[in-house]
PDB file of C-alpha atoms in Angstrom:
ATOM      1  CA  MET A   1       0.000   0.000   0.000  1.00  0.00           C
ATOM      2  CA  VAL A   2       1.077   3.534  -0.619  1.00  0.00           C
ATOM      3  CA  SER A   3      -0.228   6.718   0.894  1.00  0.00           C
ATOM      4  CA  ASN A   4      -3.041   7.133  -1.636  1.00  0.00           C
ATOM      5  CA  GLY A   5      -4.309   3.591  -0.896  1.00  0.00           C
ATOM      6  CA  THR A   6      -3.380   1.947  -4.194  1.00  0.00           C
ATOM      7  CA  LEU A   7      -1.198  -1.027  -4.986  1.00  0.00           C
ATOM      8  CA  ALA A   8       0.444  -1.843  -8.282  1.00  0.00           C
ATOM      9  CA  LEU A   9       1.226  -5.343  -9.535  1.00  0.00           C
ATOM     10  CA  GLN A  10       4.118  -5.540 -11.923  1.00  0.00           C
ATOM     11  CA  ARG A  11       4.380  -8.305 -14.491  1.00  0.00           C
ATOM     12  CA  PRO A  12       7.651  -8.886 -16.334  1.00  0.00           C
ATOM     13  CA  ASN A  13       8.498  -5.794 -18.367  1.00  0.00           C
ATOM     14  CA  PRO A  14       7.093  -3.893 -20.174  1.00  0.00           C
ATOM     15  CA  VAL A  15       3.508  -4.397 -18.961  1.00  0.00           C
ATOM     16  CA  LEU A  16       2.516  -2.657 -15.715  1.00  0.00           C
ATOM     17  CA  TRP A  17      -0.736  -3.100 -13.836  1.00  0.00           C
ATOM     18  CA  ALA A  18      -1.827  -0.176 -11.702  1.00  0.00           C
ATOM     19  CA  SER A  19      -5.095   1.285 -10.547  1.00  0.00           C
ATOM     20  CA  THR A  20      -4.207   4.756 -11.782  1.00  0.00           C
ATOM     21  CA  PRO A  21      -1.356   6.096 -13.932  1.00  0.00           C
ATOM     22  CA  GLY A  22       1.722   6.903 -11.895  1.00  0.00           C
ATOM     23  CA  ASP A  23       0.940   4.473  -9.053  1.00  0.00           C
ATOM     24  CA  TYR A  24       3.853   2.178  -9.922  1.00  0.00           C
ATOM     25  CA  ALA A  25       6.340   5.056  -9.844  1.00  0.00           C
ATOM     26  CA  THR A  26       4.996   6.095  -6.415  1.00  0.00           C
ATOM     27  CA  LEU A  27       5.066   2.501  -5.148  1.00  0.00           C
ATOM     28  CA  SER A  28       8.607   1.824  -6.334  1.00  0.00           C
ATOM     29  CA  LYS A  29       9.888   4.829  -4.351  1.00  0.00           C
ATOM     30  CA  VAL A  30       8.207   3.600  -1.148  1.00  0.00           C
ATOM     31  CA  HIS A  31       8.751  -0.205  -1.380  1.00  0.00           C
ATOM     32  CA  HIS A  32      11.153  -2.154  -3.550  1.00  0.00           C
ATOM     33  CA  ILE A  33       9.288  -4.904  -5.417  1.00  0.00           C
ATOM     34  CA  PRO A  34      11.609  -7.026  -7.619  1.00  0.00           C
ATOM     35  CA  ASP A  35      10.516  -7.235 -11.252  1.00  0.00           C
ATOM     36  CA  GLY A  36       8.051 -10.048 -11.783  1.00  0.00           C
ATOM     37  CA  THR A  37       7.953 -11.310  -8.178  1.00  0.00           C
ATOM     38  CA  LEU A  38       4.201 -10.946  -7.761  1.00  0.00           C
ATOM     39  CA  TYR A  39       3.606 -12.300 -11.260  1.00  0.00           C
ATOM     40  CA  THR A  40       5.712 -15.379 -10.475  1.00  0.00           C
ATOM     41  CA  ALA A  41       3.748 -15.955  -7.274  1.00  0.00           C
ATOM     42  CA  ALA A  42       0.465 -15.487  -9.143  1.00  0.00           C
ATOM     43  CA  THR A  43       1.402 -18.154 -11.717  1.00  0.00           C
ATOM     44  CA  GLY A  44       2.014 -20.594  -8.871  1.00  0.00           C
ATOM     45  CA  MET A  45      -1.344 -19.806  -7.296  1.00  0.00           C
ATOM     46  CA  MET A  46      -3.189 -20.202 -10.612  1.00  0.00           C
ATOM     47  CA  ALA A  47      -1.464 -23.548 -11.253  1.00  0.00           C
ATOM     48  CA  GLN A  48      -2.374 -24.796  -7.768  1.00  0.00           C
ATOM     49  CA  GLU A  49      -5.977 -23.660  -8.290  1.00  0.00           C
ATOM     50  CA  LEU A  50      -6.208 -25.835 -11.399  1.00  0.00           C
ATOM     51  CA  ASN A  51      -4.554 -28.707  -9.515  1.00  0.00           C
ATOM     52  CA  VAL A  52      -7.230 -28.481  -6.789  1.00  0.00           C
ATOM     53  CA  GLU A  53      -9.960 -28.408  -9.480  1.00  0.00           C
ATOM     54  CA  VAL A  54      -8.563 -31.591 -11.068  1.00  0.00           C
ATOM     55  CA  ILE A  55      -8.396 -33.336  -7.695  1.00  0.00           C
ATOM     56  CA  SER A  56     -11.956 -32.195  -6.881  1.00  0.00           C
ATOM     57  CA  ASN A  57     -13.193 -33.597 -10.192  1.00  0.00           C
ATOM     58  CA  ASN A  58     -11.454 -36.902  -9.443  1.00  0.00           C
ATOM     59  CA  ILE A  59     -13.157 -37.109  -6.036  1.00  0.00           C
ATOM     60  CA  ALA A  60     -16.576 -36.151  -7.428  1.00  0.00           C
ATOM     61  CA  ASN A  61     -16.372 -38.899 -10.068  1.00  0.00           C
ATOM     62  CA  MET A  62     -14.647 -41.659  -8.105  1.00  0.00           C
ATOM     63  CA  ARG A  63     -17.826 -43.798  -8.112  1.00  0.00           C
ATOM     64  CA  THR A  64     -18.656 -43.134 -11.781  1.00  0.00           C
ATOM     65  CA  THR A  65     -18.462 -46.357 -13.786  1.00  0.00           C
ATOM     66  CA  GLY A  66     -15.472 -46.313 -16.141  1.00  0.00           C
ATOM     67  CA  PHE A  67     -14.127 -42.929 -14.891  1.00  0.00           C
ATOM     68  CA  LYS A  68     -10.391 -42.417 -15.295  1.00  0.00           C
ATOM     69  CA  LYS A  69      -8.808 -39.887 -12.971  1.00  0.00           C
ATOM     70  CA  GLN A  70      -6.603 -37.059 -14.207  1.00  0.00           C
ATOM     71  CA  ARG A  71      -3.402 -35.466 -12.955  1.00  0.00           C
ATOM     72  CA  ALA A  72      -2.222 -31.898 -13.553  1.00  0.00           C
ATOM     73  CA  GLU A  73       1.327 -31.688 -14.919  1.00  0.00           C
ATOM     74  CA  PHE A  74       3.387 -28.525 -14.592  1.00  0.00           C
ATOM     75  CA  GLN A  75       6.358 -26.907 -16.299  1.00  0.00           C
ATOM     76  CA  ASP A  76       8.711 -24.090 -15.309  1.00  0.00           C
ATOM     77  CA  LEU A  77       8.530 -20.856 -17.226  1.00  0.00           C
ATOM     78  CA  ILE A  78      11.747 -19.317 -18.523  1.00  0.00           C
ATOM     79  CA  TYR A  79      14.515 -18.565 -16.028  1.00  0.00           C
ATOM     80  CA  GLN A  80      16.356 -15.265 -15.806  1.00  0.00           C
ATOM     81  CA  ASN A  81      20.102 -15.718 -15.355  1.00  0.00           C
ATOM     82  CA  LEU A  82      21.271 -13.088 -12.863  1.00  0.00           C
ATOM     83  CA  ARG A  83      24.818 -14.391 -12.365  1.00  0.00           C
ATOM     84  CA  ARG A  84      26.664 -16.881 -14.520  1.00  0.00           C
ATOM     85  CA  VAL A  85      28.809 -19.671 -13.078  1.00  0.00           C
ATOM     86  CA  GLY A  86      32.399 -18.472 -12.703  1.00  0.00           C
ATOM     87  CA  THR A  87      31.509 -14.765 -12.545  1.00  0.00           C
ATOM     88  CA  THR A  88      33.953 -12.662 -10.511  1.00  0.00           C
ATOM     89  CA  THR A  89      32.230 -11.549  -7.305  1.00  0.00           C
ATOM     90  CA  SER A  90      34.917  -9.425  -5.607  1.00  0.00           C
ATOM     91  CA  ASP A  91      37.993  -7.276  -6.243  1.00  0.00           C
ATOM     92  CA  GLN A  92      40.150 -10.180  -4.968  1.00  0.00           C
ATOM     93  CA  GLY A  93      38.992 -12.359  -7.903  1.00  0.00           C
ATOM     94  CA  THR A  94      36.610 -14.611  -6.027  1.00  0.00           C
ATOM     95  CA  ARG A  95      34.555 -16.579  -8.521  1.00  0.00           C
ATOM     96  CA  LEU A  96      30.942 -17.659  -8.129  1.00  0.00           C
ATOM     97  CA  PRO A  97      30.871 -21.511  -7.886  1.00  0.00           C
ATOM     98  CA  ALA A  98      27.192 -21.712  -8.860  1.00  0.00           C
ATOM     99  CA  GLY A  99      25.054 -19.434 -10.973  1.00  0.00           C
ATOM    100  CA  LEU A 100      22.033 -17.484  -9.810  1.00  0.00           C
ATOM    101  CA  ASP A 101      18.839 -18.066 -11.760  1.00  0.00           C
ATOM    102  CA  ILE A 102      15.397 -16.656 -10.943  1.00  0.00           C
ATOM    103  CA  GLY A 103      12.375 -18.573 -12.203  1.00  0.00           C
ATOM    104  CA  GLY A 104       9.644 -16.831 -14.155  1.00  0.00           C
ATOM    105  CA  GLY A 105       6.815 -18.930 -12.712  1.00  0.00           C
ATOM    106  CA  VAL A 106       4.944 -22.093 -13.595  1.00  0.00           C
ATOM    107  CA  LYS A 107       2.295 -23.194 -16.054  1.00  0.00           C
ATOM    108  CA  VAL A 108       0.066 -26.225 -16.448  1.00  0.00           C
ATOM    109  CA  VAL A 109       1.073 -28.178 -19.570  1.00  0.00           C
ATOM    110  CA  SER A 110      -1.448 -31.023 -19.504  1.00  0.00           C
ATOM    111  CA  THR A 111      -4.036 -32.935 -17.524  1.00  0.00           C
ATOM    112  CA  PRO A 112      -3.644 -36.515 -18.795  1.00  0.00           C
ATOM    113  CA  ARG A 113      -5.987 -39.324 -17.814  1.00  0.00           C
ATOM    114  CA  ILE A 114      -4.443 -42.083 -15.713  1.00  0.00           C
ATOM    115  CA  MET A 115      -5.404 -45.277 -17.533  1.00  0.00           C
ATOM    116  CA  ASN A 116      -4.825 -47.743 -14.672  1.00  0.00           C
ATOM    117  CA  GLN A 117      -7.140 -50.719 -14.290  1.00  0.00           C
ATOM    118  CA  GLY A 118     -10.006 -49.903 -11.935  1.00  0.00           C
ATOM    119  CA  ASN A 119     -11.889 -52.253  -9.636  1.00  0.00           C
ATOM    120  CA  ILE A 120     -14.213 -54.705 -11.342  1.00  0.00           C
ATOM    121  CA  THR A 121     -17.521 -55.068  -9.499  1.00  0.00           C
ATOM    122  CA  MET A 122     -19.884 -57.972 -10.050  1.00  0.00           C
ATOM    123  CA  THR A 123     -23.480 -57.027 -10.860  1.00  0.00           C
ATOM    124  CA  GLU A 124     -26.617 -59.093 -11.338  1.00  0.00           C
ATOM    125  CA  LYS A 125     -27.338 -57.612 -14.787  1.00  0.00           C
ATOM    126  CA  ASP A 126     -26.918 -60.019 -17.727  1.00  0.00           C
ATOM    127  CA  LEU A 127     -25.519 -57.433 -20.158  1.00  0.00           C
ATOM    128  CA  ASP A 128     -22.963 -55.801 -17.844  1.00  0.00           C
ATOM    129  CA  VAL A 129     -19.382 -56.471 -18.948  1.00  0.00           C
ATOM    130  CA  ALA A 130     -15.936 -55.207 -17.937  1.00  0.00           C
ATOM    131  CA  ILE A 131     -12.725 -54.563 -19.811  1.00  0.00           C
ATOM    132  CA  ARG A 132      -9.641 -56.011 -18.202  1.00  0.00           C
ATOM    133  CA  GLY A 133      -6.547 -54.269 -19.553  1.00  0.00           C
ATOM    134  CA  GLU A 134      -6.579 -51.822 -22.459  1.00  0.00           C
ATOM    135  CA  GLY A 135      -9.535 -50.999 -24.667  1.00  0.00           C
ATOM    136  CA  PHE A 136     -12.841 -49.165 -25.003  1.00  0.00           C
ATOM    137  CA  PHE A 137     -16.395 -49.863 -26.073  1.00  0.00           C
ATOM    138  CA  ARG A 138     -17.315 -48.019 -29.252  1.00  0.00           C
ATOM    139  CA  VAL A 139     -20.755 -46.331 -29.221  1.00  0.00           C
ATOM    140  CA  THR A 140     -22.735 -44.163 -31.643  1.00  0.00           C
ATOM    141  CA  LEU A 141     -24.018 -40.833 -30.326  1.00  0.00           C
ATOM    142  CA  PRO A 142     -27.457 -39.506 -31.381  1.00  0.00           C
ATOM    143  CA  ASP A 143     -25.865 -37.155 -33.951  1.00  0.00           C
ATOM    144  CA  GLY A 144     -24.011 -40.075 -35.604  1.00  0.00           C
ATOM    145  CA  ARG A 145     -20.558 -39.347 -34.161  1.00  0.00           C
ATOM    146  CA  ILE A 146     -18.537 -42.217 -32.679  1.00  0.00           C
ATOM    147  CA  ALA A 147     -17.531 -42.090 -29.006  1.00  0.00           C
ATOM    148  CA  TYR A 148     -15.635 -44.442 -26.708  1.00  0.00           C
ATOM    149  CA  THR A 149     -16.359 -45.536 -23.140  1.00  0.00           C
ATOM    150  CA  ARG A 150     -15.033 -48.000 -20.598  1.00  0.00           C
ATOM    151  CA  ALA A 151     -18.377 -48.143 -18.771  1.00  0.00           C
ATOM    152  CA  GLY A 152     -19.719 -51.646 -19.379  1.00  0.00           C
ATOM    153  CA  SER A 153     -23.316 -51.143 -18.231  1.00  0.00           C
ATOM    154  CA  PHE A 154     -25.502 -52.165 -21.164  1.00  0.00           C
ATOM    155  CA  GLU A 155     -29.229 -52.640 -21.697  1.00  0.00           C
ATOM    156  CA  ARG A 156     -31.603 -53.593 -24.508  1.00  0.00           C
ATOM    157  CA  ASP A 157     -33.681 -50.885 -26.152  1.00  0.00           C
ATOM    158  CA  ASP A 158     -37.276 -51.438 -27.366  1.00  0.00           C
ATOM    159  CA  GLN A 159     -35.921 -52.855 -30.657  1.00  0.00           C
ATOM    160  CA  GLY A 160     -33.637 -55.376 -28.886  1.00  0.00           C
ATOM    161  CA  ARG A 161     -30.394 -53.488 -29.688  1.00  0.00           C
ATOM    162  CA  ILE A 162     -27.630 -53.275 -27.074  1.00  0.00           C
ATOM    163  CA  VAL A 163     -27.300 -49.688 -25.792  1.00  0.00           C
ATOM    164  CA  THR A 164     -25.734 -47.757 -22.921  1.00  0.00           C
ATOM    165  CA  PRO A 165     -28.007 -46.481 -20.118  1.00  0.00           C
ATOM    166  CA  GLU A 166     -28.049 -43.157 -22.033  1.00  0.00           C
ATOM    167  CA  GLY A 167     -29.354 -44.938 -25.146  1.00  0.00           C
ATOM    168  CA  TYR A 168     -26.144 -44.837 -27.228  1.00  0.00           C
ATOM    169  CA  LEU A 169     -25.867 -47.810 -29.602  1.00  0.00           C
ATOM    170  CA  LEU A 170     -22.982 -50.225 -29.085  1.00  0.00           C
ATOM    171  CA  GLU A 171     -20.815 -50.571 -32.221  1.00  0.00           C
ATOM    172  CA  PRO A 172     -20.903 -52.890 -34.036  1.00  0.00           C
ATOM    173  CA  GLN A 173     -24.639 -53.023 -33.506  1.00  0.00           C
ATOM    174  CA  MET A 174     -26.008 -56.174 -31.930  1.00  0.00           C
ATOM    175  CA  THR A 175     -29.628 -57.181 -31.532  1.00  0.00           C
ATOM    176  CA  ILE A 176     -30.769 -59.722 -28.960  1.00  0.00           C
TER     177      ILE A 176
END
């Protein structure tokens, strides 16, 4: 905070965020904020927010037949090299044994599905089946597109065709 009650958030140059023009100049005279520090922290918070959302989705769907959980994967953003290895650090010729790099933040690069085998539960329904190992059931959506599922709950429609509980036809079509 500065005397006029405003706070500026600086992203890596040249973009500045401020509530009114001139706030950053006022703020930088009162408090030293290293370039990009708040931006770097914000990227970490946004990445963790997505991570919590992925975990929440996994928990909400843990009892959904055929659901495969996901995992958020992260990657560092570019590093800024402040001091190179071997740089002279004093008038006596002392050399820096390790460099000094400052990270630019983090980003989410993917949320892949974890395709591990789930628990197989016995049911009393004649058309329920399970896939052990790799593979999917191929179904036709109402608009004609093909989709894939691992949920093995099947029923017969009024024409005797095998369908999912949502009414999607199993491919290749079978009639009982």
